[in-house]
């Protein structure tokens, strides 16, 4: 939100109490408390102006938190995001100087200038300044242009208040993340509001808003606030990120790197470790699509078509109309289409398929569950005690109040009933259309703060139902909405995109942004959701989708089975799916690393190559794990331009060259751009020099034995010793075998192993 008009003027109706002075400072063993005020020229300046208190602490090493409070008399109704506080032992406070207090947490230091009327914050690392607060960057805003202000109230007229914290940006510093954002990948120059909306993928609104950004300067910022957070990223002051929230307090954490991966590791340690998913989920998913007509005969025909064409398929998903119209959700299969749901699901399972069903947190008035929920108080209520209802989506629908423990048990029992029937996973759709005015929650939580937080509760509750039966590494959602900490409840998909090449590109931007916000898994609707893709778009999205962490064929009013678009589409889908299954040992290894460190499976180029400054603006290519560069094709002609990065070493090319996945003799030099034209049987997939990629071409599905037929693709010379972890497909948090690979210059072989049974393919 913008409050100023240029350097000197304020927007009409706005007043800002700028904090320019530290009146007093108090230190304890691990914290600092400041009382800050406006410029103090004489004792009269202590009157008729607000102050802001700052509480400085460190929840973990390398992270410093600042909580800023104007008025502290409010009722804390919650909710709050869970912060993992480890009480670091390496906090040091130096308050010997009369003009400065230094607060250090490991390698991160905050210096607060306490000289009279010279308030300043400076966050620094061993490499120098990271960010801070300079002149007129901390303040309390009073806005009398809102409906809250009534001039007839005279001196007691109220004004809407905001806390404002503006963080400095350095020259050339770039901003990333802030959840799944579909616009420009680099966020500089944008206004971003952290507020979950059901708005598709073609605007500045998003389903997954995360108040965390990562910068090219070696640090990240997490704003610990569940409500609407407004960020002006060089869009109000060109030297700052202005962060504001409505109300009387704001808290943020500066998270040191120095590398982008280090930042993500610390951020996920603070907000929650990303969970793992079962191996079977990496296979191809097929859905019934949204409004298409289907019954058992239609579905069975599709499945037979996949089998006849030798296209692997791992998961079948039933979208909305598995339930009767107007009754979403009643958690019952529509008997007119599925008269024997238990028998039918068993027949699907006999084909080797896992089963997923669509759900949402809404109960339509025609659902048999509506009366029961109303009677027992399971729904969000209006202030007068009536059930909150509207007709947008389901007629007369109510929303389950997940702050009510009894409502949680009620909802969970229905999910357990579906699992008893044979369901393996739930697509947790919606979670964004949550009212915030004139409503009341069971636990009296603040409705405005609940709007974003609801997505966290919704996904957590469904995920917990599954993990009670299968364990965390064997459970997964397919979720659309999210909030900070949601990486603990994977997987998330991009939402309602159009069937165009432009939408395919915006989907990739959104996914890369989300995966710079703590999430390690992501998927898109292959072929696009709205509309019907052309055969060329279908095939290109298949290539991209089967090189995403998760791969689902899904549409709105048209099916996504390949032969509808031409039998050549079936060939492309078969080849891409089998290639992904072949990559299972590699994907499981990279996912386990993501679980440990917060590094996503699909990653922006600069995340893997932070020393190569050319990578910081790339958003039409990505790394799949640490070894494979992927450049999807975004046009009918098959033309693609991509950049081959380097590790920052002048001798990169002397150490080896990138190689094409499809033709090992085709090499690429580091630090160069390439333009190629590809048919539908290939796209740029490049193998990193000096890398070892475990694959297995014998696998028929991801959950098969990874060791039987394991092969290591070795590209170039290996420096020193490397360890390859072969993950247990049955328990993806366990390592079956560690293979040590070392260089062997004294022999004709370029590498040697500690296990002679493993096949080595030296790429030449």
XYZ file of C-alpha atoms in Angstrom:
764
model
C 0.000 0.000 0.000
C 1.328 3.432 -0.948
C 1.130 6.191 1.660
C 3.433 8.769 0.091
C 3.445 10.870 -3.037
C 7.089 11.115 -3.943
C 9.899 11.941 -1.552
C 8.287 14.707 0.460
C 4.480 14.549 0.348
C 1.959 12.179 1.896
C -1.227 10.932 0.315
C -4.216 13.084 1.198
C -5.661 12.092 4.557
C -2.508 10.261 5.681
C -0.319 11.122 8.652
C 2.852 9.232 9.564
C 4.670 9.285 12.884
C 8.227 8.606 11.727
C 10.488 6.945 14.264
C 13.784 8.853 14.168
C 14.984 8.566 17.764
C 15.717 5.877 20.381
C 14.448 7.200 23.687
C 15.725 4.252 25.692
C 17.108 0.752 25.199
C 16.977 -2.275 27.466
C 19.001 -5.436 26.959
C 18.731 -8.911 28.412
C 20.902 -11.947 27.786
C 19.320 -12.654 24.388
C 17.026 -9.723 23.493
C 16.929 -5.968 23.025
C 13.930 -3.711 23.662
C 13.785 -0.201 22.229
C 11.395 2.667 22.781
C 11.427 4.726 19.592
C 9.908 8.144 18.986
C 9.759 11.001 16.511
C 12.549 13.573 16.372
C 13.119 14.962 19.897
C 14.238 18.632 19.875
C 12.944 19.473 23.349
C 10.794 17.966 26.092
C 7.609 19.182 24.434
C 8.201 16.751 21.598
C 7.336 13.883 23.933
C 3.689 14.983 23.729
C 0.955 14.424 21.172
C 2.777 11.776 19.152
C 2.951 8.019 19.114
C 5.888 5.798 19.923
C 6.850 2.390 18.583
C 8.441 -0.316 20.705
C 10.858 -2.742 19.091
C 11.637 -6.186 20.461
C 14.712 -7.789 18.895
C 15.352 -11.507 19.266
C 16.764 -14.518 17.459
C 14.759 -17.757 17.101
C 17.629 -19.554 15.345
C 21.229 -18.906 14.458
C 21.554 -16.621 11.459
C 18.012 -15.238 11.878
C 17.099 -11.996 13.665
C 13.509 -11.033 14.377
C 12.144 -7.536 14.945
C 8.677 -7.028 16.451
C 7.346 -3.475 16.167
C 4.357 -2.387 18.284
C 2.470 0.897 18.369
C -0.396 0.234 20.798
C -0.055 -2.887 22.915
C -3.509 -2.889 24.520
C -5.324 -4.983 21.955
C -6.813 -8.435 22.491
C -4.700 -11.115 20.818
C -7.294 -13.354 19.180
C -4.880 -15.087 16.833
C -4.188 -17.035 14.742
C -0.383 -17.228 14.604
C 1.997 -19.078 12.338
C 4.141 -21.574 14.177
C 7.745 -20.452 14.484
C 10.398 -23.029 15.349
C 12.295 -21.310 18.162
C 15.543 -23.034 19.003
C 16.892 -20.336 21.377
C 20.327 -20.057 19.759
C 23.374 -20.015 21.993
C 25.470 -17.818 19.724
C 23.616 -14.561 20.421
C 25.942 -11.730 21.401
C 24.964 -8.222 22.471
C 27.432 -5.351 22.537
C 25.974 -2.258 24.198
C 29.184 -0.638 25.396
C 28.970 2.187 22.886
C 26.753 5.148 23.767
C 25.716 5.557 20.122
C 25.154 1.975 18.983
C 23.982 -1.451 20.112
C 25.163 -4.508 18.192
C 23.119 -7.719 18.223
C 24.637 -10.814 16.588
C 23.178 -14.246 15.875
C 25.910 -16.365 14.362
C 27.065 -14.655 11.141
C 24.186 -12.122 11.108
C 24.514 -8.803 12.953
C 22.065 -5.978 13.586
C 23.572 -2.618 14.534
C 21.064 -0.138 15.979
C 22.133 3.505 16.000
C 20.970 5.004 19.273
C 22.506 8.479 18.978
C 19.892 11.205 19.485
C 17.621 11.608 16.458
C 19.765 9.311 14.337
C 17.837 6.052 14.580
C 18.997 3.458 12.070
C 19.050 -0.327 11.702
C 21.841 -2.017 9.755
C 21.756 -5.782 9.135
C 25.109 -7.100 7.994
C 27.053 -10.278 7.355
C 30.793 -10.899 7.144
C 30.519 -9.694 3.524
C 28.993 -6.309 4.442
C 25.590 -4.623 4.681
C 22.514 -6.644 3.754
C 19.592 -4.306 4.458
C 18.268 -2.038 7.177
C 16.140 0.949 8.104
C 17.403 4.371 7.131
C 15.832 7.837 7.402
C 12.021 7.769 7.591
C 11.604 4.053 7.154
C 9.883 3.032 10.415
C 6.541 4.562 11.243
C 2.964 4.372 12.337
C 0.450 5.478 9.706
C -2.925 7.106 10.396
C -5.292 7.160 7.435
C -8.477 9.207 7.772
C -9.663 8.502 4.212
C -11.376 5.222 5.153
C -14.924 4.632 6.383
C -13.518 4.255 9.895
C -13.089 8.040 10.177
C -16.160 10.040 11.196
C -15.511 13.775 11.273
C -18.500 14.382 13.550
C -16.596 12.536 16.277
C -14.314 15.548 16.578
C -11.147 14.991 18.540
C -12.154 11.358 19.118
C -12.320 10.636 15.394
C -10.666 7.288 14.679
C -8.265 6.641 11.843
C -7.233 3.384 10.225
C -3.781 2.548 11.510
C -0.940 0.734 9.753
C 2.501 -0.369 10.788
C 5.104 0.529 8.169
C 8.602 -0.928 7.904
C 10.693 -0.023 4.853
C 13.769 -2.161 4.228
C 16.695 -0.847 2.210
C 17.647 -2.313 -1.164
C 21.137 -2.192 -2.624
C 22.123 -1.294 -6.179
C 21.126 -4.098 -8.534
C 19.485 -6.148 -5.768
C 16.688 -8.411 -7.028
C 13.643 -9.739 -5.161
C 12.041 -13.179 -5.621
C 9.363 -15.388 -4.105
C 6.295 -14.090 -2.226
C 4.453 -17.289 -3.023
C 3.122 -18.504 -6.337
C 3.132 -15.322 -8.413
C 2.413 -15.549 -12.125
C 3.677 -12.159 -13.280
C 7.302 -11.074 -13.781
C 9.663 -13.461 -12.033
C 11.813 -10.656 -10.607
C 9.498 -8.760 -8.263
C 11.229 -5.368 -8.349
C 8.817 -2.624 -9.371
C 5.725 -4.549 -8.294
C 3.053 -4.005 -5.670
C 2.279 -7.340 -4.027
C -0.553 -7.939 -1.574
C -0.332 -11.144 0.442
C -3.999 -12.112 0.297
C -5.262 -15.460 -0.995
C -7.691 -15.187 -3.915
C -9.364 -17.577 -6.334
C -8.351 -15.636 -9.423
C -6.698 -18.013 -11.896
C -3.104 -17.692 -13.039
C -3.179 -14.591 -15.243
C -3.194 -11.666 -12.823
C -1.395 -10.224 -9.828
C -3.666 -12.256 -7.536
C -2.643 -15.708 -6.360
C -3.897 -18.781 -4.526
C -0.681 -19.191 -2.545
C 0.571 -15.994 -0.931
C 3.659 -16.317 1.226
C 5.028 -13.191 2.979
C 8.613 -14.267 2.403
C 10.989 -12.922 -0.160
C 14.497 -13.935 -1.083
C 17.027 -11.497 -2.488
C 20.087 -11.698 -4.704
C 22.066 -9.990 -1.925
C 22.321 -13.035 0.340
C 19.345 -12.761 2.703
C 15.600 -13.321 2.931
C 12.762 -11.585 4.766
C 9.781 -13.321 6.377
C 6.929 -11.113 7.595
C 5.280 -13.087 10.366
C 1.727 -11.869 9.898
C -1.241 -14.049 8.814
C -3.349 -11.158 7.525
C -2.968 -8.957 4.472
C 0.636 -7.856 4.037
C 1.265 -5.179 1.439
C 4.674 -4.876 -0.177
C 5.818 -2.035 -2.405
C 8.907 -3.552 -4.011
C 10.737 -0.479 -5.341
C 7.293 0.715 -6.462
C 6.961 3.524 -3.898
C 10.548 4.259 -2.901
C 13.012 2.997 -5.487
C 15.585 2.182 -2.817
C 13.315 0.150 -0.557
C 10.806 -2.612 -0.022
C 7.994 -0.930 1.915
C 6.092 -3.439 4.058
C 2.841 -2.480 5.750
C 0.049 -4.194 7.660
C -3.188 -2.846 9.066
C -3.167 -2.715 12.842
C -0.813 -2.020 15.668
C 2.083 -4.404 15.230
C 4.276 -6.104 12.683
C 7.042 -8.697 13.027
C 9.657 -9.643 10.487
C 12.702 -11.903 10.390
C 15.898 -11.257 8.476
C 17.276 -14.617 7.353
C 20.917 -14.768 6.342
C 22.329 -17.006 3.600
C 24.801 -16.309 2.167
C 23.687 -18.518 -0.750
C 20.062 -18.796 -1.904
C 20.018 -22.433 -0.787
C 21.246 -21.424 2.670
C 18.435 -18.880 2.933
C 15.799 -21.502 2.056
C 17.301 -23.942 4.519
C 17.047 -21.437 7.361
C 13.581 -20.311 6.294
C 12.177 -23.862 6.265
C 13.873 -24.591 9.589
C 11.980 -21.564 10.908
C 8.534 -22.291 9.411
C 8.501 -26.069 8.941
C 10.467 -28.801 7.224
C 9.062 -29.803 3.813
C 7.505 -33.256 3.944
C 8.252 -36.095 1.555
C 5.742 -37.887 -0.662
C 5.341 -41.549 -1.684
C 7.178 -42.790 -4.772
C 3.945 -43.712 -6.551
C 2.951 -40.041 -6.665
C 5.723 -39.297 -9.199
C 3.876 -41.382 -11.800
C 1.368 -39.896 -14.250
C -2.018 -38.770 -12.873
C -5.193 -38.748 -14.986
C -8.352 -36.921 -13.920
C -11.935 -36.975 -15.080
C -11.590 -33.222 -15.704
C -14.032 -30.768 -14.186
C -17.345 -30.441 -16.064
C -16.941 -33.344 -18.492
C -19.491 -36.159 -18.437
C -18.191 -39.465 -17.218
C -19.276 -42.699 -15.631
C -17.613 -46.037 -14.998
C -17.853 -47.009 -18.661
C -16.190 -43.758 -19.795
C -13.442 -43.978 -17.209
C -12.773 -47.627 -17.936
C -12.539 -46.835 -21.629
C -9.885 -44.219 -20.910
C -7.898 -46.612 -18.758
C -8.077 -49.300 -21.425
C -6.809 -46.756 -23.929
C -3.741 -46.058 -21.807
C -3.049 -49.770 -21.401
C -3.449 -50.475 -25.133
C -0.987 -47.710 -25.962
C 1.520 -48.788 -23.310
C 1.312 -45.440 -21.489
C 2.134 -45.848 -17.784
C -0.496 -44.480 -15.414
C -0.209 -44.401 -11.647
C -3.097 -42.376 -10.203
C -6.714 -41.873 -11.229
C -8.405 -38.770 -9.858
C -12.145 -38.140 -9.549
C -12.897 -34.428 -9.839
C -15.930 -32.543 -8.502
C -18.794 -34.460 -10.075
C -17.990 -37.739 -8.369
C -20.549 -36.285 -5.946
C -24.087 -35.224 -6.824
C -24.538 -31.693 -8.127
C -25.471 -29.072 -5.501
C -24.271 -31.437 -2.741
C -20.580 -30.588 -2.611
C -19.351 -31.789 -0.304
C -21.253 -34.778 0.981
C -18.340 -37.233 0.535
C -20.559 -39.789 -1.230
C -20.136 -41.105 -4.779
C -23.072 -40.177 -7.014
C -25.055 -43.428 -7.138
C -26.447 -42.625 -10.611
C -22.930 -42.813 -12.057
C -21.238 -45.109 -9.552
C -23.809 -47.539 -8.085
C -21.076 -49.673 -6.488
C -18.264 -47.285 -5.478
C -16.450 -49.783 -3.265
C -16.430 -52.393 -5.991
C -15.446 -49.887 -8.628
C -12.541 -48.488 -6.630
C -11.345 -52.009 -6.027
C -11.439 -52.672 -9.768
C -9.304 -49.585 -10.309
C -6.874 -50.702 -7.621
C -6.689 -54.121 -9.257
C -5.288 -52.292 -12.288
C -2.461 -51.034 -10.060
C -3.893 -47.523 -9.713
C -3.968 -45.244 -6.698
C -7.178 -43.267 -6.165
C -7.561 -39.531 -5.554
C -10.808 -37.604 -5.026
C -11.650 -33.902 -5.095
C -12.880 -32.195 -1.922
C -13.318 -28.678 -0.605
C -14.144 -27.174 2.807
C -17.642 -26.117 1.758
C -20.973 -27.800 2.412
C -23.800 -26.962 -0.016
C -27.243 -26.445 1.458
C -28.582 -29.444 -0.505
C -25.968 -31.716 1.062
C -27.340 -34.098 3.679
C -24.506 -32.859 5.896
C -25.691 -29.251 5.956
C -28.397 -29.746 8.587
C -26.047 -31.764 10.740
C -23.328 -29.115 10.546
C -25.786 -26.325 11.270
C -27.257 -28.164 14.274
C -23.890 -28.784 15.893
C -22.276 -25.453 15.072
C -19.662 -26.788 12.654
C -19.764 -23.807 10.287
C -18.406 -20.273 10.266
C -21.157 -17.987 11.618
C -22.365 -14.481 11.104
C -22.250 -12.089 14.046
C -25.916 -12.797 14.850
C -25.220 -16.524 15.184
C -26.645 -17.533 11.785
C -24.611 -19.770 9.482
C -22.595 -17.719 6.987
C -23.854 -18.681 3.523
C -23.722 -17.565 -0.097
C -24.524 -18.944 -3.553
C -21.149 -18.362 -5.175
C -19.989 -21.889 -6.089
C -22.534 -24.109 -4.302
C -26.059 -22.922 -3.622
C -26.426 -21.839 -0.011
C -23.039 -23.221 0.878
C -21.521 -22.985 4.328
C -17.838 -23.178 5.265
C -16.505 -25.633 7.834
C -15.063 -23.867 10.884
C -11.757 -25.634 11.425
C -11.148 -23.754 14.683
C -13.877 -25.955 16.203
C -12.324 -29.268 17.349
C -15.665 -31.054 16.982
C -16.017 -29.808 13.404
C -12.510 -31.061 12.673
C -13.397 -34.517 13.987
C -16.630 -34.522 11.980
C -14.883 -33.553 8.745
C -12.013 -35.971 9.399
C -14.387 -38.859 9.993
C -15.801 -38.440 6.495
C -12.303 -38.476 5.029
C -11.481 -41.618 6.988
C -14.636 -43.211 5.604
C -13.387 -42.505 2.086
C -10.003 -43.987 2.925
C -11.805 -47.084 4.180
C -13.455 -47.222 0.763
C -10.060 -47.224 -0.957
C -9.110 -43.575 -1.508
C -5.364 -42.835 -1.242
C -5.185 -39.057 -1.679
C -7.327 -35.920 -1.593
C -7.270 -32.932 -3.888
C -7.883 -30.089 -1.436
C -9.359 -27.538 -3.785
C -10.377 -24.004 -2.809
C -9.591 -22.639 0.647
C -9.251 -19.067 -0.680
C -12.868 -17.833 -0.688
C -12.965 -17.267 3.057
C -15.102 -14.366 4.390
C -13.479 -11.849 6.712
C -16.211 -9.293 7.439
C -19.094 -9.734 9.882
C -18.219 -13.335 10.704
C -17.266 -15.186 13.876
C -15.158 -18.277 14.449
C -15.653 -20.888 17.154
C -12.436 -19.858 18.916
C -13.113 -16.143 18.338
C -10.076 -15.808 16.058
C -9.681 -12.557 14.132
C -11.537 -13.160 10.812
C -9.170 -10.951 8.813
C -6.166 -12.889 10.055
C -7.993 -16.162 9.408
C -8.518 -15.429 5.708
C -5.035 -16.569 4.670
C -4.448 -18.813 7.670
C -7.528 -20.900 6.813
C -5.611 -22.557 3.960
C -2.958 -23.719 6.418
C -5.572 -25.236 8.753
C -7.539 -26.857 5.936
C -4.549 -28.606 4.380
C -3.069 -29.574 7.735
C -6.279 -31.259 8.888
C -6.656 -33.318 5.702
C -2.961 -34.203 5.679
C -3.092 -35.307 9.319
C -5.962 -37.697 8.549
C -3.786 -39.478 5.995
C -0.567 -39.509 8.000
C -2.274 -41.215 10.919
C -2.672 -44.241 8.659
C 0.294 -44.165 6.328
C 2.999 -41.971 7.852
C 4.225 -38.649 6.523
C 6.429 -39.866 3.696
C 3.545 -41.965 2.343
C 0.883 -39.240 2.297
C 0.151 -36.337 0.001
C -2.480 -33.811 -0.909
C -3.028 -32.077 -4.221
C -3.639 -28.588 -2.847
C -4.414 -25.259 -4.516
C -4.287 -22.795 -1.621
C -1.422 -22.336 0.802
C 0.047 -20.177 3.548
C 3.430 -20.070 5.332
C 4.330 -23.505 6.657
C 2.216 -25.231 4.001
C 5.336 -26.956 2.663
C 4.724 -29.469 5.462
C 1.603 -30.678 3.589
C 2.584 -31.390 -0.046
C 1.828 -31.399 -3.008
C 0.587 -28.086 -4.488
C -0.518 -27.381 -8.023
C -0.796 -24.111 -9.912
C -4.547 -23.698 -10.266
C -6.759 -22.653 -13.159
C -4.550 -21.798 -16.142
C -5.626 -21.272 -19.740
C -4.781 -23.598 -22.608
C -2.162 -21.359 -24.231
C 1.609 -21.247 -24.497
C 1.538 -17.970 -22.555
C -0.313 -19.690 -19.697
C 2.202 -22.515 -19.741
C 4.993 -19.939 -19.297
C 3.128 -18.084 -16.534
C 2.572 -21.410 -14.792
C 6.312 -22.033 -14.777
C 6.961 -18.554 -13.350
C 4.399 -19.188 -10.646
C 5.883 -22.564 -9.776
C 9.445 -21.244 -9.600
C 8.291 -18.377 -7.355
C 6.482 -20.776 -5.033
C 9.547 -22.989 -4.858
C 11.575 -19.951 -3.803
C 9.108 -19.668 -0.910
C 9.911 -22.935 0.893
C 7.951 -25.428 -1.224
C 9.801 -28.325 -2.860
C 7.021 -29.979 -4.953
C 4.761 -28.455 -7.596
C 2.585 -29.367 -10.587
C 0.463 -27.696 -13.262
C -2.602 -28.781 -15.224
C -1.012 -30.419 -18.276
C -2.637 -28.944 -21.377
C -4.102 -26.065 -19.404
C -7.352 -26.017 -17.452
C -9.550 -23.515 -19.312
C -10.096 -24.262 -22.991
C -8.897 -27.059 -25.245
C -5.214 -27.183 -26.182
C -3.961 -27.497 -29.727
C -2.056 -30.726 -30.407
C 1.233 -28.796 -30.397
C 0.491 -27.159 -27.043
C -0.643 -30.485 -25.592
C 2.607 -32.174 -26.563
C 4.812 -29.315 -25.332
C 2.957 -29.162 -22.012
C 3.306 -32.938 -21.702
C 7.077 -32.548 -22.094
C 7.139 -29.822 -19.436
C 4.638 -31.512 -17.132
C 6.526 -34.803 -17.090
C 9.662 -32.891 -16.115
C 7.879 -31.318 -13.140
C 7.956 -32.900 -9.717
C 4.351 -34.074 -10.193
C 2.447 -34.642 -13.404
C -1.315 -34.479 -13.841
C -3.497 -34.433 -16.956
C -6.443 -32.181 -16.095
C -8.876 -29.839 -17.824
C -12.193 -28.095 -17.330
C -14.672 -28.859 -20.095
C -12.529 -31.186 -22.214
C -10.747 -34.441 -21.559
C -6.957 -34.684 -21.515
C -6.459 -38.243 -22.785
C -3.834 -37.950 -25.528
C -5.431 -39.744 -28.487
C -8.190 -37.134 -28.614
C -5.505 -34.765 -29.898
C -3.875 -37.295 -32.231
C -2.041 -40.581 -31.843
C 1.287 -38.757 -32.070
C 0.302 -37.146 -28.763
C 0.045 -40.626 -27.276
C 3.604 -41.346 -28.423
C 4.918 -38.176 -26.800
C 3.085 -38.901 -23.549
C 4.351 -42.484 -23.450
C 7.966 -41.453 -24.033
C 7.855 -38.617 -21.489
C 6.200 -40.733 -18.805
C 8.656 -43.573 -19.221
C 11.554 -41.140 -19.066
C 10.264 -39.733 -15.788
C 9.869 -43.236 -14.314
C 13.413 -43.997 -15.436
C 14.532 -40.926 -13.447
C 12.893 -42.157 -10.224
C 16.167 -42.914 -8.335
C 17.380 -39.410 -9.168
C 14.071 -37.725 -8.235
C 13.858 -39.570 -4.910
C 17.428 -38.598 -4.054
C 16.828 -34.929 -4.899
C 13.529 -34.894 -2.993
C 15.220 -36.294 0.112
C 17.760 -33.495 -0.132
C 14.891 -31.013 -0.415
C 13.293 -32.477 2.690
C 16.537 -31.925 4.578
C 17.415 -28.492 3.244
C 14.367 -26.828 1.670
C 15.925 -26.922 -1.807
C 13.086 -27.577 -4.280
C 13.031 -30.344 -6.845
C 12.415 -27.807 -9.626
C 14.600 -24.820 -9.035
C 15.288 -21.407 -10.518
C 18.639 -21.290 -12.276
C 20.229 -18.800 -9.859
C 19.391 -21.076 -6.944
C 21.797 -23.662 -8.339
C 24.275 -21.195 -9.910
C 24.389 -18.108 -7.665
C 27.833 -17.039 -8.918
C 26.627 -16.739 -12.509
C 24.949 -13.330 -12.653
C 23.307 -14.194 -15.987
C 21.018 -16.679 -14.218
C 19.176 -14.175 -12.021
C 16.554 -13.175 -14.581
C 15.934 -16.569 -16.215
C 12.330 -17.762 -15.924
C 11.758 -19.914 -19.023
C 14.153 -22.673 -17.967
C 14.978 -24.418 -14.712
C 17.009 -27.118 -13.076
C 15.298 -30.413 -12.282
C 17.390 -31.363 -9.298
C 21.047 -30.421 -9.329
C 22.032 -32.221 -12.557
C 19.441 -31.615 -15.294
C 18.744 -28.339 -17.095
C 15.280 -28.191 -18.684
C 14.177 -25.575 -21.228
C 10.509 -26.147 -22.210
C 9.332 -25.108 -25.658
C 6.724 -22.323 -25.579
C 5.676 -21.977 -29.236
C 4.204 -23.859 -32.177
C 7.441 -23.712 -34.157
C 9.538 -25.676 -31.656
C 12.057 -22.849 -31.293
C 13.695 -22.417 -27.892
C 16.451 -20.136 -26.611
C 18.233 -21.031 -23.391
C 21.326 -20.205 -21.392
C 23.947 -22.697 -20.211
C 25.300 -21.561 -16.830
C 28.644 -21.893 -15.149
C 29.622 -22.370 -11.523
C 31.643 -19.171 -11.398
C 34.911 -20.891 -12.155
C 36.895 -19.544 -15.114
C 37.961 -23.115 -15.859
C 34.416 -24.532 -16.085
C 34.781 -25.614 -19.691
C 38.150 -27.204 -18.971
C 36.407 -29.439 -16.431
C 33.775 -30.678 -18.868
C 30.787 -29.741 -20.979
C 27.046 -30.028 -20.620
C 25.596 -32.844 -22.751
C 22.249 -33.431 -24.378
C 20.092 -36.099 -22.733
C 19.117 -37.350 -26.197
C 22.552 -37.290 -27.826
C 25.571 -37.602 -25.548
C 27.899 -36.472 -28.329
C 26.153 -33.106 -28.472
C 27.856 -30.749 -26.012
C 27.302 -27.224 -24.733
C 29.788 -24.754 -23.314
C 29.245 -22.956 -20.024
C 28.298 -19.291 -20.093
C 26.719 -19.309 -23.571
C 23.253 -18.827 -25.093
C 21.855 -21.335 -27.578
C 18.840 -21.275 -29.899
C 17.521 -24.588 -31.226
C 14.470 -25.961 -32.978
C 13.069 -29.228 -31.656
C 10.553 -31.726 -32.922
C 8.113 -33.258 -30.480
C 10.446 -36.122 -29.660
C 13.015 -33.877 -27.943
C 13.513 -30.647 -26.014
C 16.586 -29.182 -24.345
C 17.466 -31.464 -21.427
C 21.116 -30.949 -20.563
C 23.234 -33.000 -18.190
C 25.575 -31.033 -15.958
C 29.341 -31.547 -16.256
C 30.938 -33.415 -13.376
C 27.582 -34.894 -12.354
C 26.381 -38.419 -11.551
C 22.723 -39.129 -12.254
C 21.170 -42.399 -11.018
C 18.551 -43.838 -13.394
C 16.859 -47.170 -13.962
C 15.358 -48.057 -17.346
C 13.904 -51.353 -16.033
C 11.374 -49.603 -13.803
C 7.770 -49.980 -14.870
C 6.514 -47.745 -12.090
C 8.272 -45.475 -9.559
C 7.639 -47.753 -6.596
C 9.561 -50.658 -8.158
C 12.978 -51.807 -6.896
C 15.434 -49.019 -7.740
C 18.512 -51.194 -7.299
C 17.518 -53.840 -9.849
C 18.882 -52.301 -13.049
C 20.396 -49.211 -11.468
C 22.660 -47.213 -13.779
C 24.822 -44.172 -13.098
C 25.170 -41.585 -15.863
C 28.556 -39.928 -15.373
C 29.232 -36.749 -17.340
C 32.915 -35.908 -17.414
C 35.546 -36.084 -14.731
C 34.486 -36.403 -11.095
C 36.302 -34.222 -8.629
C 37.220 -36.149 -5.480
C 34.601 -38.454 -3.960
C 30.839 -38.255 -4.342
C 28.090 -40.187 -2.602
C 24.918 -41.259 -4.366
C 21.993 -42.106 -2.097
C 19.531 -44.667 -3.408
C 16.256 -43.973 -1.637
C 13.808 -46.684 -0.630
C 10.743 -46.278 -2.916
C 8.587 -47.876 -0.229
C 9.720 -45.433 2.466
C 11.025 -42.309 0.795
C 12.660 -40.986 3.974
C 14.970 -44.021 4.106
C 18.194 -44.617 2.177
C 18.611 -48.153 0.833
C 22.203 -47.819 -0.255
C 24.987 -45.249 -0.402
C 27.225 -45.606 -3.453
C 30.621 -43.959 -3.282
C 32.041 -42.726 -6.563
C 35.639 -41.569 -6.858
C 37.882 -40.469 -9.678
C 40.416 -43.058 -10.816
C 43.136 -41.309 -12.823
C 45.524 -44.253 -12.513
C 43.294 -46.463 -14.667
C 41.629 -46.162 -18.036
C 38.327 -45.742 -16.218
C 37.317 -42.241 -15.238
C 35.478 -43.342 -12.111
C 35.338 -46.295 -9.786
C 32.673 -47.520 -7.383
C 32.471 -49.300 -4.079
C 29.873 -51.630 -5.675
C 30.793 -53.544 -8.819
C 27.169 -54.580 -9.454
C 26.160 -51.040 -10.449
C 26.348 -50.154 -14.126
C 28.332 -47.050 -15.063
C 27.699 -45.180 -18.292
C 30.372 -42.624 -19.052
C 28.778 -40.000 -21.306
C 31.021 -39.368 -24.275
